[in-house]
PDB file of C-alpha atoms in Angstrom:
ATOM      1  CA  UNK A   1     -64.788  35.315 -13.433  1.00  0.00           C
ATOM      2  CA  UNK A   2     -66.401  33.057 -11.047  1.00  0.00           C
ATOM      3  CA  UNK A   3     -64.638  31.312  -8.087  1.00  0.00           C
ATOM      4  CA  UNK A   4     -66.014  27.912  -6.400  1.00  0.00           C
ATOM      5  CA  UNK A   5     -65.391  27.768  -2.910  1.00  0.00           C
ATOM      6  CA  UNK A   6     -65.924  26.406   0.500  1.00  0.00           C
ATOM      7  CA  UNK A   7     -65.883  29.177   3.112  1.00  0.00           C
ATOM      8  CA  UNK A   8     -64.469  26.914   5.688  1.00  0.00           C
ATOM      9  CA  UNK A   9     -61.296  26.321   3.465  1.00  0.00           C
ATOM     10  CA  UNK A  10     -58.156  28.476   3.933  1.00  0.00           C
ATOM     11  CA  UNK A  11     -56.958  28.243   0.486  1.00  0.00           C
ATOM     12  CA  UNK A  12     -60.276  29.790  -0.771  1.00  0.00           C
ATOM     13  CA  UNK A  13     -60.315  32.508   1.681  1.00  0.00           C
ATOM     14  CA  UNK A  14     -56.663  33.234   0.578  1.00  0.00           C
ATOM     15  CA  UNK A  15     -57.843  33.357  -3.158  1.00  0.00           C
ATOM     16  CA  UNK A  16     -60.756  35.925  -2.455  1.00  0.00           C
ATOM     17  CA  UNK A  17     -58.434  37.926  -0.350  1.00  0.00           C
ATOM     18  CA  UNK A  18     -56.059  38.100  -3.280  1.00  0.00           C
ATOM     19  CA  UNK A  19     -58.920  38.602  -5.963  1.00  0.00           C
ATOM     20  CA  UNK A  20     -60.191  41.529  -3.665  1.00  0.00           C
ATOM     21  CA  UNK A  21     -56.640  43.070  -3.169  1.00  0.00           C
ATOM     22  CA  UNK A  22     -56.377  43.271  -7.035  1.00  0.00           C
ATOM     23  CA  UNK A  23     -59.810  44.620  -7.557  1.00  0.00           C
ATOM     24  CA  UNK A  24     -61.029  41.781  -9.547  1.00  0.00           C
ATOM     25  CA  UNK A  25     -64.683  41.498 -10.455  1.00  0.00           C
ATOM     26  CA  UNK A  26     -65.907  38.031  -9.741  1.00  0.00           C
ATOM     27  CA  UNK A  27     -68.749  35.981  -8.418  1.00  0.00           C
ATOM     28  CA  UNK A  28     -68.659  33.631  -5.684  1.00  0.00           C
ATOM     29  CA  UNK A  29     -70.270  30.127  -5.948  1.00  0.00           C
ATOM     30  CA  UNK A  30     -70.592  28.192  -2.668  1.00  0.00           C
ATOM     31  CA  UNK A  31     -70.433  24.928  -4.401  1.00  0.00           C
ATOM     32  CA  UNK A  32     -71.383  22.759  -1.462  1.00  0.00           C
ATOM     33  CA  UNK A  33     -74.844  24.728  -1.273  1.00  0.00           C
ATOM     34  CA  UNK A  34     -75.112  25.405  -5.134  1.00  0.00           C
ATOM     35  CA  UNK A  35     -73.780  21.963  -6.435  1.00  0.00           C
ATOM     36  CA  UNK A  36     -72.486  22.014  -9.859  1.00  0.00           C
ATOM     37  CA  UNK A  37     -74.217  19.515 -12.154  1.00  0.00           C
ATOM     38  CA  UNK A  38     -72.412  16.802 -14.104  1.00  0.00           C
ATOM     39  CA  UNK A  39     -72.447  18.886 -17.308  1.00  0.00           C
ATOM     40  CA  UNK A  40     -71.186  21.857 -15.175  1.00  0.00           C
ATOM     41  CA  UNK A  41     -68.302  19.805 -14.141  1.00  0.00           C
ATOM     42  CA  UNK A  42     -67.769  18.485 -17.571  1.00  0.00           C
ATOM     43  CA  UNK A  43     -67.315  22.310 -18.705  1.00  0.00           C
ATOM     44  CA  UNK A  44     -64.958  23.007 -15.942  1.00  0.00           C
ATOM     45  CA  UNK A  45     -62.746  20.131 -16.589  1.00  0.00           C
ATOM     46  CA  UNK A  46     -62.549  21.017 -20.266  1.00  0.00           C
ATOM     47  CA  UNK A  47     -61.644  24.538 -19.201  1.00  0.00           C
ATOM     48  CA  UNK A  48     -59.236  23.327 -16.737  1.00  0.00           C
ATOM     49  CA  UNK A  49     -57.795  20.779 -19.342  1.00  0.00           C
ATOM     50  CA  UNK A  50     -57.778  18.009 -16.589  1.00  0.00           C
ATOM     51  CA  UNK A  51     -59.651  14.787 -15.889  1.00  0.00           C
ATOM     52  CA  UNK A  52     -62.157  14.336 -13.036  1.00  0.00           C
ATOM     53  CA  UNK A  53     -59.603  12.347 -10.724  1.00  0.00           C
ATOM     54  CA  UNK A  54     -57.328  15.330 -11.310  1.00  0.00           C
ATOM     55  CA  UNK A  55     -59.522  17.564  -9.136  1.00  0.00           C
ATOM     56  CA  UNK A  56     -60.750  15.016  -6.606  1.00  0.00           C
ATOM     57  CA  UNK A  57     -59.889  15.295  -2.885  1.00  0.00           C
ATOM     58  CA  UNK A  58     -59.124  11.511  -2.505  1.00  0.00           C
ATOM     59  CA  UNK A  59     -58.327  11.889   1.265  1.00  0.00           C
ATOM     60  CA  UNK A  60     -61.865  13.080   2.112  1.00  0.00           C
ATOM     61  CA  UNK A  61     -63.946  10.596   4.052  1.00  0.00           C
ATOM     62  CA  UNK A  62     -66.548  10.418   1.192  1.00  0.00           C
ATOM     63  CA  UNK A  63     -63.556   9.387  -1.233  1.00  0.00           C
ATOM     64  CA  UNK A  64     -62.378   6.701   1.311  1.00  0.00           C
ATOM     65  CA  UNK A  65     -66.156   5.448   1.633  1.00  0.00           C
ATOM     66  CA  UNK A  66     -66.358   5.197  -2.144  1.00  0.00           C
ATOM     67  CA  UNK A  67     -62.893   3.327  -2.568  1.00  0.00           C
ATOM     68  CA  UNK A  68     -62.039   6.249  -5.143  1.00  0.00           C
ATOM     69  CA  UNK A  69     -58.101   5.334  -4.937  1.00  0.00           C
ATOM     70  CA  UNK A  70     -59.148   1.921  -6.404  1.00  0.00           C
ATOM     71  CA  UNK A  71     -61.388   3.314  -9.305  1.00  0.00           C
ATOM     72  CA  UNK A  72     -59.786   3.226 -12.801  1.00  0.00           C
ATOM     73  CA  UNK A  73     -58.637   6.516 -14.310  1.00  0.00           C
ATOM     74  CA  UNK A  74     -59.503   6.084 -17.851  1.00  0.00           C
ATOM     75  CA  UNK A  75     -62.023   7.101 -20.453  1.00  0.00           C
ATOM     76  CA  UNK A  76     -64.621   4.459 -19.783  1.00  0.00           C
ATOM     77  CA  UNK A  77     -64.515   5.414 -15.941  1.00  0.00           C
ATOM     78  CA  UNK A  78     -64.738   9.305 -16.467  1.00  0.00           C
ATOM     79  CA  UNK A  79     -68.570   9.521 -16.191  1.00  0.00           C
ATOM     80  CA  UNK A  80     -68.422   7.545 -12.921  1.00  0.00           C
ATOM     81  CA  UNK A  81     -65.906  10.071 -11.480  1.00  0.00           C
ATOM     82  CA  UNK A  82     -67.908  13.037 -12.871  1.00  0.00           C
ATOM     83  CA  UNK A  83     -71.151  11.502 -11.075  1.00  0.00           C
ATOM     84  CA  UNK A  84     -69.463  10.965  -7.879  1.00  0.00           C
ATOM     85  CA  UNK A  85     -68.275  14.705  -7.862  1.00  0.00           C
ATOM     86  CA  UNK A  86     -71.816  15.694  -8.658  1.00  0.00           C
ATOM     87  CA  UNK A  87     -73.248  13.605  -5.829  1.00  0.00           C
ATOM     88  CA  UNK A  88     -70.535  14.583  -3.234  1.00  0.00           C
ATOM     89  CA  UNK A  89     -69.305  18.089  -3.999  1.00  0.00           C
ATOM     90  CA  UNK A  90     -67.077  17.905  -1.027  1.00  0.00           C
ATOM     91  CA  UNK A  91     -64.856  15.657  -3.199  1.00  0.00           C
ATOM     92  CA  UNK A  92     -64.105  18.744  -5.419  1.00  0.00           C
ATOM     93  CA  UNK A  93     -60.716  20.328  -5.094  1.00  0.00           C
ATOM     94  CA  UNK A  94     -60.949  24.083  -4.462  1.00  0.00           C
ATOM     95  CA  UNK A  95     -61.039  26.994  -5.179  1.00  0.00           C
ATOM     96  CA  UNK A  96     -61.693  26.672  -8.827  1.00  0.00           C
ATOM     97  CA  UNK A  97     -61.628  29.955 -10.809  1.00  0.00           C
ATOM     98  CA  UNK A  98     -63.190  30.203 -14.180  1.00  0.00           C
ATOM     99  CA  UNK A  99     -61.639  33.045 -16.134  1.00  0.00           C
ATOM    100  CA  UNK A 100     -63.372  35.307 -18.672  1.00  0.00           C
ATOM    101  CA  UNK A 101     -61.355  33.911 -21.685  1.00  0.00           C
ATOM    102  CA  UNK A 102     -63.007  30.493 -21.180  1.00  0.00           C
ATOM    103  CA  UNK A 103     -60.077  28.790 -19.240  1.00  0.00           C
ATOM    104  CA  UNK A 104     -59.978  27.861 -15.566  1.00  0.00           C
ATOM    105  CA  UNK A 105     -57.431  27.160 -12.896  1.00  0.00           C
ATOM    106  CA  UNK A 106     -57.323  25.431  -9.500  1.00  0.00           C
ATOM    107  CA  UNK A 107     -56.319  28.536  -7.445  1.00  0.00           C
ATOM    108  CA  UNK A 108     -54.602  26.678  -4.505  1.00  0.00           C
ATOM    109  CA  UNK A 109     -51.455  29.043  -4.768  1.00  0.00           C
ATOM    110  CA  UNK A 110     -51.053  32.601  -5.109  1.00  0.00           C
ATOM    111  CA  UNK A 111     -49.418  31.854  -8.592  1.00  0.00           C
ATOM    112  CA  UNK A 112     -52.432  30.088  -9.787  1.00  0.00           C
ATOM    113  CA  UNK A 113     -54.820  32.890  -8.716  1.00  0.00           C
ATOM    114  CA  UNK A 114     -52.594  35.472 -10.429  1.00  0.00           C
ATOM    115  CA  UNK A 115     -52.536  33.508 -13.459  1.00  0.00           C
ATOM    116  CA  UNK A 116     -56.451  33.409 -13.586  1.00  0.00           C
ATOM    117  CA  UNK A 117     -56.361  37.271 -12.855  1.00  0.00           C
ATOM    118  CA  UNK A 118     -53.959  37.607 -15.923  1.00  0.00           C
ATOM    119  CA  UNK A 119     -56.726  35.917 -18.179  1.00  0.00           C
ATOM    120  CA  UNK A 120     -59.372  38.584 -17.237  1.00  0.00           C
TER     121      UNK A 120
END
């Protein structure tokens, strides 16, 4: 199991605390420092069953600067969104937990983190 975090994020810290309390084995990826490639983002999206706009933090300053709210949300625009996430990782929703069974969850709630734990 791997968890993509921003240490400054309270949701990330809560997810880590729950994983620790449950004795889960996991690795931490500080994705702002160890930025995921476009291919890694595609893989996580496949595991999540989501599209890039579903995991984009549209209220971030970078999102506003890019005008993301105006971007098309369709198959033709998918790569453009993924490129933006790779170039500006602050836009990626967090934390993202990749489970050992090949799935992933956005662990913003205790329920989502527990769902990832159940997939170990």
